[in-house]
Amino acid sequence: MRKVHNMNNEILRQMRKIYYDKEHEYIDWMGYKITLENKPSYHHIVKAENLKENNEDYTATIDNGAYLGKISHDLLHVIEKLDIDLYHTWNNLFLLINKSRKYPTEEMWSMIYSLQEKTNEKILEYKNTKKR
């Protein structure tokens, strides 16, 4: 497990070099600021377990990774259970960012914040149904 963690951290370092510089705000790909409390984490866009099942390489790569903070990563796993279409929409956006090989464009940020709003609404809706 330690080896996987180190590999993920190395990929995150490489991703930070590619997608962030001193001129760009340090925000993850779901729109949350990266901080000491919201440290970066690696998200497999195509799940490692699915790659394993197909006898494909499941190690972390830049092409199959999303640069998320812990908050976003946790939210994404909740959304996967609540709304699989929204989860896939996020992953498709992550692939788009990866293909660009640069900091997200204004259009991408617009999509990120729109999806962030939908994500928050979905989670609030779920919490409200649990209260009943």
mmCIF file of C-alpha atoms in Angstrom:
data_model
loop_
_atom_site.group_PDB
_atom_site.id
_atom_site.type_symbol
_atom_site.label_atom_id
_atom_site.label_comp_id
_atom_site.label_asym_id
_atom_site.label_seq_id
_atom_site.Cartn_x
_atom_site.Cartn_y
_atom_site.Cartn_z
ATOM 1 C CA MET A 1 0.000 0.000 0.000
ATOM 2 C CA ARG A 2 2.878 2.359 0.821
ATOM 3 C CA LYS A 3 4.313 1.889 -2.683
ATOM 4 C CA VAL A 4 0.949 2.858 -4.244
ATOM 5 C CA HIS A 5 0.711 5.928 -1.979
ATOM 6 C CA ASN A 6 4.219 7.047 -3.005
ATOM 7 C CA MET A 7 3.389 6.521 -6.702
ATOM 8 C CA ASN A 8 0.192 8.562 -6.356
ATOM 9 C CA ASN A 9 2.142 11.356 -4.647
ATOM 10 C CA GLU A 10 4.717 11.346 -7.439
ATOM 11 C CA ILE A 11 1.983 11.606 -10.085
ATOM 12 C CA LEU A 12 0.363 14.434 -8.080
ATOM 13 C CA ARG A 13 3.721 16.287 -8.061
ATOM 14 C CA GLN A 14 3.995 15.865 -11.822
ATOM 15 C CA MET A 15 0.406 17.015 -12.307
ATOM 16 C CA ARG A 16 1.021 20.095 -10.167
ATOM 17 C CA LYS A 17 3.969 21.023 -12.399
ATOM 18 C CA ILE A 18 1.866 20.588 -15.549
ATOM 19 C CA TYR A 19 -1.381 22.239 -14.453
ATOM 20 C CA TYR A 20 -0.343 24.885 -11.918
ATOM 21 C CA ASP A 21 2.152 27.694 -11.804
ATOM 22 C CA LYS A 22 2.611 30.794 -9.651
ATOM 23 C CA GLU A 23 0.081 32.745 -11.727
ATOM 24 C CA HIS A 24 -2.818 30.324 -11.238
ATOM 25 C CA GLU A 25 -4.903 29.816 -8.149
ATOM 26 C CA TYR A 26 -4.303 26.494 -6.401
ATOM 27 C CA ILE A 27 -7.805 25.066 -6.748
ATOM 28 C CA ASP A 28 -8.608 21.413 -7.384
ATOM 29 C CA TRP A 29 -10.608 20.201 -10.371
ATOM 30 C CA MET A 30 -13.888 20.308 -8.474
ATOM 31 C CA GLY A 31 -13.400 23.951 -7.497
ATOM 32 C CA TYR A 32 -12.119 23.681 -3.937
ATOM 33 C CA LYS A 33 -8.987 25.433 -2.695
ATOM 34 C CA ILE A 34 -6.052 23.177 -1.912
ATOM 35 C CA THR A 35 -4.948 23.892 1.668
ATOM 36 C CA LEU A 36 -3.175 22.133 4.521
ATOM 37 C CA GLU A 37 -6.570 20.795 5.605
ATOM 38 C CA ASN A 38 -7.626 19.945 2.023
ATOM 39 C CA LYS A 39 -4.510 18.231 0.754
ATOM 40 C CA PRO A 40 -4.272 17.013 -2.839
ATOM 41 C CA SER A 41 -5.275 13.465 -3.591
ATOM 42 C CA TYR A 42 -5.198 11.361 -6.732
ATOM 43 C CA HIS A 43 -8.490 10.183 -8.246
ATOM 44 C CA HIS A 44 -8.445 7.348 -10.786
ATOM 45 C CA ILE A 45 -10.852 8.414 -13.534
ATOM 46 C CA VAL A 46 -11.146 4.827 -14.699
ATOM 47 C CA LYS A 47 -11.180 2.939 -11.417
ATOM 48 C CA ALA A 48 -8.128 0.864 -10.570
ATOM 49 C CA GLU A 49 -10.363 -2.118 -9.761
ATOM 50 C CA ASN A 50 -11.907 -1.956 -13.263
ATOM 51 C CA LEU A 51 -8.478 -1.772 -14.856
ATOM 52 C CA LYS A 52 -7.350 -4.728 -12.717
ATOM 53 C CA GLU A 53 -10.374 -6.779 -13.784
ATOM 54 C CA ASN A 54 -9.424 -6.224 -17.413
ATOM 55 C CA ASN A 55 -5.784 -7.114 -16.747
ATOM 56 C CA GLU A 56 -4.749 -3.533 -17.538
ATOM 57 C CA ASP A 57 -2.132 -1.464 -15.755
ATOM 58 C CA TYR A 58 -3.841 0.170 -12.792
ATOM 59 C CA THR A 59 -0.967 2.266 -11.491
ATOM 60 C CA ALA A 60 -1.579 5.986 -11.214
ATOM 61 C CA THR A 61 -0.941 7.932 -14.415
ATOM 62 C CA ILE A 62 -1.441 11.532 -15.381
ATOM 63 C CA ASP A 63 -3.828 10.549 -18.182
ATOM 64 C CA ASN A 64 -6.109 8.622 -15.830
ATOM 65 C CA GLY A 65 -5.889 11.005 -12.890
ATOM 66 C CA ALA A 66 -7.796 13.952 -11.533
ATOM 67 C CA TYR A 67 -6.159 16.466 -9.204
ATOM 68 C CA LEU A 68 -8.564 16.663 -6.275
ATOM 69 C CA GLY A 69 -8.365 17.759 -2.679
ATOM 70 C CA LYS A 70 -9.598 15.448 0.053
ATOM 71 C CA ILE A 71 -12.938 17.320 0.259
ATOM 72 C CA SER A 72 -13.591 16.888 -3.448
ATOM 73 C CA HIS A 73 -12.480 13.290 -3.478
ATOM 74 C CA ASP A 74 -14.883 12.469 -0.642
ATOM 75 C CA LEU A 75 -17.725 14.365 -2.360
ATOM 76 C CA LEU A 76 -17.084 12.543 -5.617
ATOM 77 C CA HIS A 77 -17.431 9.163 -3.905
ATOM 78 C CA VAL A 78 -20.739 10.254 -2.370
ATOM 79 C CA ILE A 79 -21.990 11.487 -5.757
ATOM 80 C CA GLU A 80 -21.026 8.175 -7.327
ATOM 81 C CA LYS A 81 -23.596 6.513 -5.072
ATOM 82 C CA LEU A 82 -26.280 9.216 -5.402
ATOM 83 C CA ASP A 83 -26.118 10.115 -9.092
ATOM 84 C CA ILE A 84 -23.966 7.990 -11.374
ATOM 85 C CA ASP A 85 -24.611 10.286 -14.366
ATOM 86 C CA LEU A 86 -23.254 13.290 -12.455
ATOM 87 C CA TYR A 87 -20.269 11.197 -11.394
ATOM 88 C CA HIS A 88 -19.561 10.291 -15.045
ATOM 89 C CA THR A 89 -19.975 13.938 -16.078
ATOM 90 C CA TRP A 90 -17.289 14.910 -13.569
ATOM 91 C CA ASN A 91 -14.962 12.200 -14.876
ATOM 92 C CA ASN A 92 -15.516 13.315 -18.476
ATOM 93 C CA LEU A 93 -14.583 16.855 -17.473
ATOM 94 C CA PHE A 94 -11.442 15.541 -15.766
ATOM 95 C CA LEU A 95 -10.494 13.777 -19.002
ATOM 96 C CA LEU A 96 -10.992 17.046 -20.890
ATOM 97 C CA ILE A 97 -8.680 18.873 -18.491
ATOM 98 C CA ASN A 98 -6.106 16.094 -18.854
ATOM 99 C CA LYS A 99 -6.186 16.288 -22.627
ATOM 100 C CA SER A 100 -5.537 20.047 -22.488
ATOM 101 C CA ARG A 101 -2.354 19.529 -20.434
ATOM 102 C CA LYS A 102 -2.757 22.995 -18.927
ATOM 103 C CA TYR A 103 -4.561 24.870 -16.187
ATOM 104 C CA PRO A 104 -8.328 24.724 -16.805
ATOM 105 C CA THR A 105 -9.701 27.396 -19.132
ATOM 106 C CA GLU A 106 -12.466 29.840 -18.148
ATOM 107 C CA GLU A 107 -14.944 27.593 -19.974
ATOM 108 C CA MET A 108 -13.759 24.597 -17.956
ATOM 109 C CA TRP A 109 -14.027 26.578 -14.702
ATOM 110 C CA SER A 110 -17.562 27.496 -15.671
ATOM 111 C CA MET A 111 -18.364 23.794 -16.101
ATOM 112 C CA ILE A 112 -16.616 22.970 -12.821
ATOM 113 C CA TYR A 113 -18.658 25.503 -10.854
ATOM 114 C CA SER A 114 -21.872 24.421 -12.536
ATOM 115 C CA LEU A 115 -21.174 20.783 -11.645
ATOM 116 C CA GLN A 116 -20.138 21.822 -8.144
ATOM 117 C CA GLU A 117 -23.542 23.480 -7.713
ATOM 118 C CA LYS A 118 -25.335 20.355 -8.971
ATOM 119 C CA THR A 119 -23.230 18.213 -6.647
ATOM 120 C CA ASN A 120 -24.070 20.357 -3.622
ATOM 121 C CA GLU A 121 -27.773 20.334 -4.541
ATOM 122 C CA LYS A 122 -27.766 16.545 -4.887
ATOM 123 C CA ILE A 123 -26.082 16.092 -1.506
ATOM 124 C CA LEU A 124 -28.448 18.567 0.167
ATOM 125 C CA GLU A 125 -31.422 16.790 -1.407
ATOM 126 C CA TYR A 126 -30.122 13.481 -0.047
ATOM 127 C CA LYS A 127 -29.581 14.920 3.446
ATOM 128 C CA ASN A 128 -33.105 16.363 3.450
ATOM 129 C CA THR A 129 -34.654 13.005 2.551
ATOM 130 C CA LYS A 130 -32.676 11.340 5.370
ATOM 131 C CA LYS A 131 -34.143 13.807 7.904
ATOM 132 C CA ARG A 132 -37.696 12.727 7.150
#
